[in-house]
Amino acid sequence: MAAKPKPRIKVPKEAKVGELVTIKTLISHEMESGQRKDKEGNLIPRKIINKFACDFNGAPVFSCDIDPAISANPYFEFSAKLTESGAFTFTWTDDDGSVYTDEQKITVS
Amino acid sequence: MKMNRRQVLGLTAGIALVSATGTRFAFADAPATEKMIMDFAGGKMPATGKITLTAPEIAENGNTVPISVAVESAMTDGDMVQSVLILAEGNPNPDVATFHFTALSGTAAATTRMRLAKTQNVIAIAKMADGSVFMDKKEVKVTIGGCGG
């Protein structure tokens, strides 16, 4: 029923070596908790994004194991401290096995 | 004894909280949450300090409550935060999320939005690379619960 989850990332395009970079991430997803009931009183099964990970040039920066108590359209804000230019990759894993990704380049000087 | 408005509100909230924890079957309770804390901490109750949990005093909408954690740490060898566990004592399941940090994080800080079923304590526990564990706790009053019930 839901549209395909759409990621939205906010990362600066440039940063200085050693400077703290703030990264804001969002993905559209209902995050069905498994607590809700449908009109007939049956429990709607859980279906959430259960993991989020951010890597930079292949190395892990930040990740999150996600439980149903995280709100719909899961939002994560965190930081990175870089010494070289490259690309962030963002990965979201759904309970059903689907994996959604996004990428963002940054120039570090 | 003369009570000012703030004290009356505090007392009322305290009584409401105590009576709310009486309805156990639908929600996790404090002992279950305590066990999760001890398991994460490796069998000991965490100390206070180093970690700060920021959450609103009152959440208008329990479906989306912004929370932040920040842990004082250089995030270099010898002073590193491994993970931060977030728990909601009064939700049907206390688990909310576990953040994992690395030296590339720069700071052990993160923000997210969570669901709160009702007024309760939100708890954040930081596990450092050297095994030490720290905890912070904030009570969030919820006007409209966020578990879709």
Short mmCIF file of C-alpha atoms in Angstrom, two decimals:
data_model
loop_
_atom_site.label_atom_id
_atom_site.label_comp_id
_atom_site.label_asym_id
_atom_site.label_seq_id
_atom_site.Cartn_x
_atom_site.Cartn_y
_atom_site.Cartn_z
CA MET A 1 0.00 0.00 0.00
CA ALA A 2 2.79 2.42 0.93
CA ALA A 3 4.84 4.16 -1.73
CA LYS A 4 8.44 3.03 -2.09
CA PRO A 5 10.52 4.41 0.80
CA LYS A 6 12.35 7.55 -0.22
CA PRO A 7 15.53 8.65 1.53
CA ARG A 8 16.37 12.30 2.16
CA ILE A 9 19.85 13.27 3.28
CA LYS A 10 21.32 16.57 4.37
CA VAL A 11 25.13 16.67 4.33
CA PRO A 12 27.36 19.66 3.60
CA LYS A 13 29.15 19.47 0.24
CA GLU A 14 32.45 20.60 1.75
CA ALA A 15 34.23 20.42 5.06
CA LYS A 16 37.64 21.03 6.58
CA VAL A 17 39.86 18.21 7.78
CA GLY A 18 38.91 17.39 11.37
CA GLU A 19 35.81 19.58 11.32
CA LEU A 20 32.60 18.08 12.73
CA VAL A 21 30.06 17.55 9.97
CA THR A 22 26.36 17.25 10.90
CA ILE A 23 24.40 14.68 8.92
CA LYS A 24 20.61 14.54 8.89
CA THR A 25 18.85 11.51 7.45
CA LEU A 26 15.25 10.65 6.82
CA ILE A 27 13.46 7.88 4.98
CA SER A 28 9.73 7.75 4.31
CA HIS A 29 8.40 4.56 5.91
CA GLU A 30 5.29 3.76 7.94
CA MET A 31 7.22 1.84 10.60
CA GLU A 32 4.26 -0.40 11.35
CA SER A 33 4.91 -1.22 15.00
CA GLY A 34 2.88 -4.39 15.31
CA GLN A 35 0.81 -2.82 18.08
CA ARG A 36 -1.97 -1.38 15.94
CA LYS A 37 -5.22 -3.20 15.16
CA ASP A 38 -7.23 -3.08 11.96
CA LYS A 39 -10.99 -2.45 11.75
CA GLU A 40 -11.74 -6.12 12.55
CA GLY A 41 -9.58 -6.01 15.66
CA ASN A 42 -6.71 -8.06 14.18
CA LEU A 43 -3.15 -6.98 14.92
CA ILE A 44 -1.48 -5.40 11.91
CA PRO A 45 1.87 -7.21 11.59
CA ARG A 46 5.08 -5.39 12.35
CA LYS A 47 7.01 -4.02 9.37
CA ILE A 48 9.73 -1.55 10.14
CA ILE A 49 13.16 -0.39 9.05
CA ASN A 50 15.21 -2.32 11.60
CA LYS A 51 18.70 -1.05 10.78
CA PHE A 52 20.30 2.13 9.53
CA ALA A 53 23.98 2.48 8.71
CA CYS A 54 26.21 5.27 7.46
CA ASP A 55 29.65 4.50 6.04
CA PHE A 56 32.31 6.81 4.65
CA ASN A 57 34.63 5.48 1.96
CA GLY A 58 33.60 2.02 3.11
CA ALA A 59 34.33 2.55 6.83
CA PRO A 60 31.49 2.67 9.38
CA VAL A 61 30.63 6.10 10.79
CA PHE A 62 27.38 5.52 12.65
CA SER A 63 24.70 2.88 12.73
CA CYS A 64 21.48 2.22 14.58
CA ASP A 65 19.58 -0.95 15.50
CA ILE A 66 15.99 0.18 15.29
CA ASP A 67 12.99 -1.07 17.26
CA PRO A 68 9.27 -0.35 16.62
CA ALA A 69 9.34 2.55 19.08
CA ILE A 70 11.14 4.71 16.52
CA SER A 71 8.61 7.00 14.84
CA ALA A 72 7.33 6.69 11.29
CA ASN A 73 9.65 8.26 8.71
CA PRO A 74 12.69 7.44 10.84
CA TYR A 75 14.97 10.40 11.39
CA PHE A 76 18.58 10.21 12.52
CA GLU A 77 20.97 13.08 13.04
CA PHE A 78 24.61 12.42 13.91
CA SER A 79 28.10 13.70 13.16
CA ALA A 80 31.22 12.72 11.24
CA LYS A 81 34.83 13.87 11.50
CA LEU A 82 36.71 13.37 8.24
CA THR A 83 40.29 13.60 7.06
CA GLU A 84 39.77 13.01 3.33
CA SER A 85 37.25 13.58 0.55
CA GLY A 86 34.95 10.82 -0.48
CA ALA A 87 31.41 9.55 -0.31
CA PHE A 88 28.95 8.66 2.42
CA THR A 89 26.73 5.65 1.79
CA PHE A 90 23.50 5.28 3.73
CA THR A 91 21.70 1.96 4.09
CA TRP A 92 18.27 1.21 5.50
CA THR A 93 17.17 -2.42 5.99
CA ASP A 94 13.49 -3.37 6.11
CA ASP A 95 12.06 -6.32 8.10
CA ASP A 96 11.03 -7.82 4.74
CA GLY A 97 14.65 -7.90 3.57
CA SER A 98 14.50 -4.89 1.27
CA VAL A 99 17.51 -2.61 1.43
CA TYR A 100 17.33 1.06 0.52
CA THR A 101 20.47 3.09 -0.11
CA ASP A 102 21.61 6.59 -0.85
CA GLU A 103 24.98 8.23 -1.40
CA GLN A 104 26.41 11.70 -0.89
CA LYS A 105 29.86 12.99 -1.86
CA ILE A 106 31.82 15.48 0.20
CA THR A 107 35.02 17.42 -0.50
CA VAL A 108 37.32 17.66 2.52
CA SER A 109 40.29 20.02 2.43
CA MET B 1 0.99 22.94 54.75
CA LYS B 2 1.01 25.61 52.12
CA MET B 3 1.80 24.25 48.64
CA ASN B 4 2.48 26.33 45.61
CA ARG B 5 0.99 25.44 42.21
CA ARG B 6 4.15 23.75 41.01
CA GLN B 7 4.24 21.45 44.02
CA VAL B 8 0.58 20.49 43.57
CA LEU B 9 1.19 19.67 39.90
CA GLY B 10 4.26 17.65 40.79
CA LEU B 11 2.39 15.70 43.43
CA THR B 12 -0.51 15.03 41.06
CA ALA B 13 1.85 13.83 38.34
CA GLY B 14 3.59 11.62 40.87
CA ILE B 15 0.33 10.03 41.98
CA ALA B 16 -0.76 9.54 38.36
CA LEU B 17 2.56 7.88 37.55
CA VAL B 18 2.31 5.51 40.50
CA SER B 19 -1.24 4.47 39.67
CA ALA B 20 -0.37 4.10 35.98
CA THR B 21 2.36 1.60 36.72
CA GLY B 22 -0.31 -0.56 38.41
CA THR B 23 -1.70 -1.67 35.02
CA ARG B 24 1.14 -4.03 34.19
CA PHE B 25 -0.08 -6.49 31.65
CA ALA B 26 -0.19 -4.12 28.68
CA PHE B 27 3.05 -2.30 29.31
CA ALA B 28 6.60 -3.15 30.24
CA ASP B 29 7.38 -2.33 33.83
CA ALA B 30 10.35 -0.92 35.65
CA PRO B 31 11.84 -4.31 36.72
CA ALA B 32 11.76 -5.60 33.10
CA THR B 33 13.48 -2.42 31.96
CA GLU B 34 16.00 -2.69 34.79
CA LYS B 35 16.95 -6.17 33.59
CA MET B 36 17.54 -4.83 30.07
CA ILE B 37 19.77 -2.11 31.50
CA MET B 38 21.81 -4.63 33.50
CA ASP B 39 22.14 -6.97 30.51
CA PHE B 40 23.44 -4.15 28.32
CA ALA B 41 25.74 -2.96 31.07
CA GLY B 42 27.25 -6.41 31.63
CA GLY B 43 25.55 -7.21 34.93
CA LYS B 44 25.95 -3.94 36.81
CA MET B 45 23.83 -0.81 37.24
CA PRO B 46 25.36 2.05 35.26
CA ALA B 47 26.80 5.13 36.96
CA THR B 48 25.41 8.59 36.28
CA GLY B 49 27.43 11.18 34.44
CA LYS B 50 29.04 11.54 31.01
CA ILE B 51 25.82 10.91 29.11
CA THR B 52 23.06 13.48 28.69
CA LEU B 53 19.62 12.55 27.40
CA THR B 54 17.59 15.48 26.10
CA ALA B 55 13.84 15.00 25.80
CA PRO B 56 10.90 17.39 26.06
CA GLU B 57 9.22 17.72 29.44
CA ILE B 58 5.86 17.46 27.73
CA ALA B 59 5.25 15.69 24.40
CA GLU B 60 2.11 16.89 22.68
CA ASN B 61 2.09 13.91 20.37
CA GLY B 62 3.39 10.55 21.60
CA ASN B 63 3.82 9.40 17.99
CA THR B 64 6.86 11.57 17.42
CA VAL B 65 8.91 12.72 20.39
CA PRO B 66 12.35 14.18 19.58
CA ILE B 67 15.21 12.91 21.75
CA SER B 68 18.97 13.45 21.71
CA VAL B 69 21.86 11.81 23.43
CA ALA B 70 25.38 13.16 23.88
CA VAL B 71 28.25 11.42 25.62
CA GLU B 72 31.38 13.26 26.76
CA SER B 73 34.17 11.45 24.98
CA ALA B 74 37.21 12.28 22.88
CA MET B 75 36.22 9.43 20.54
CA THR B 76 39.82 8.38 20.11
CA ASP B 77 41.70 5.27 21.27
CA GLY B 78 41.45 5.07 25.02
CA ASP B 79 38.28 7.17 25.27
CA MET B 80 35.61 5.82 22.99
CA VAL B 81 31.87 5.27 23.17
CA GLN B 82 30.78 1.96 21.67
CA SER B 83 27.00 2.05 21.87
CA VAL B 84 24.10 3.89 23.42
CA LEU B 85 20.89 2.03 24.25
CA ILE B 86 17.60 3.91 24.48
CA LEU B 87 14.74 2.43 26.50
CA ALA B 88 11.17 3.56 27.19
CA GLU B 89 10.14 2.17 30.56
CA GLY B 90 6.39 2.38 29.99
CA ASN B 91 6.05 1.26 26.36
CA PRO B 92 4.70 -2.21 25.43
CA ASN B 93 8.34 -3.09 24.68
CA PRO B 94 11.06 -0.97 26.29
CA ASP B 95 13.55 -1.21 23.40
CA VAL B 96 13.72 1.92 21.28
CA ALA B 97 17.08 1.92 19.51
CA THR B 98 20.79 1.22 19.90
CA PHE B 99 23.24 3.71 18.42
CA HIS B 100 26.71 2.50 17.45
CA PHE B 101 29.51 5.05 17.19
CA THR B 102 33.02 4.89 15.76
CA ALA B 103 36.06 7.18 15.76
CA LEU B 104 34.72 8.55 12.44
CA SER B 105 31.59 9.78 14.27
CA GLY B 106 33.65 12.58 15.78
CA THR B 107 31.21 12.95 18.64
CA ALA B 108 29.06 10.34 20.37
CA ALA B 109 25.87 12.26 19.82
CA ALA B 110 22.70 11.50 17.92
CA THR B 111 19.12 12.68 17.58
CA THR B 112 16.01 10.77 16.60
CA ARG B 113 12.23 10.74 17.05
CA MET B 114 10.45 8.09 19.05
CA ARG B 115 7.02 6.83 20.07
CA LEU B 116 5.85 7.03 23.66
CA ALA B 117 2.70 5.17 24.64
CA LYS B 118 2.13 7.31 27.73
CA THR B 119 3.89 9.44 30.33
CA GLN B 120 7.04 7.58 31.40
CA ASN B 121 10.80 7.61 31.83
CA VAL B 122 13.06 7.49 28.81
CA ILE B 123 16.46 6.01 29.65
CA ALA B 124 19.76 6.25 27.78
CA ILE B 125 22.74 4.04 28.63
CA ALA B 126 26.22 4.51 27.15
CA LYS B 127 28.70 1.67 26.96
CA MET B 128 32.31 2.75 26.61
CA ALA B 129 35.04 0.73 24.90
CA ASP B 130 36.67 0.10 28.29
CA GLY B 131 33.45 -1.50 29.58
CA SER B 132 32.32 1.36 31.81
CA VAL B 133 28.64 2.22 31.57
CA PHE B 134 26.76 5.48 32.22
CA MET B 135 23.08 6.32 32.31
CA ASP B 136 20.69 9.26 32.11
CA LYS B 137 16.94 9.29 32.55
CA LYS B 138 14.23 11.82 31.74
CA GLU B 139 10.52 11.75 32.45
CA VAL B 140 8.38 12.76 29.49
CA LYS B 141 4.73 13.63 30.01
CA VAL B 142 2.61 12.49 27.08
CA THR B 143 -0.75 14.05 26.28
CA ILE B 144 -1.67 11.80 23.31
CA GLY B 145 -0.14 8.31 23.39
CA GLY B 146 1.75 7.00 20.40
CA CYS B 147 1.20 3.29 20.08
CA GLY B 148 -1.80 3.47 17.78
CA GLY B 149 -4.03 1.85 20.37
#
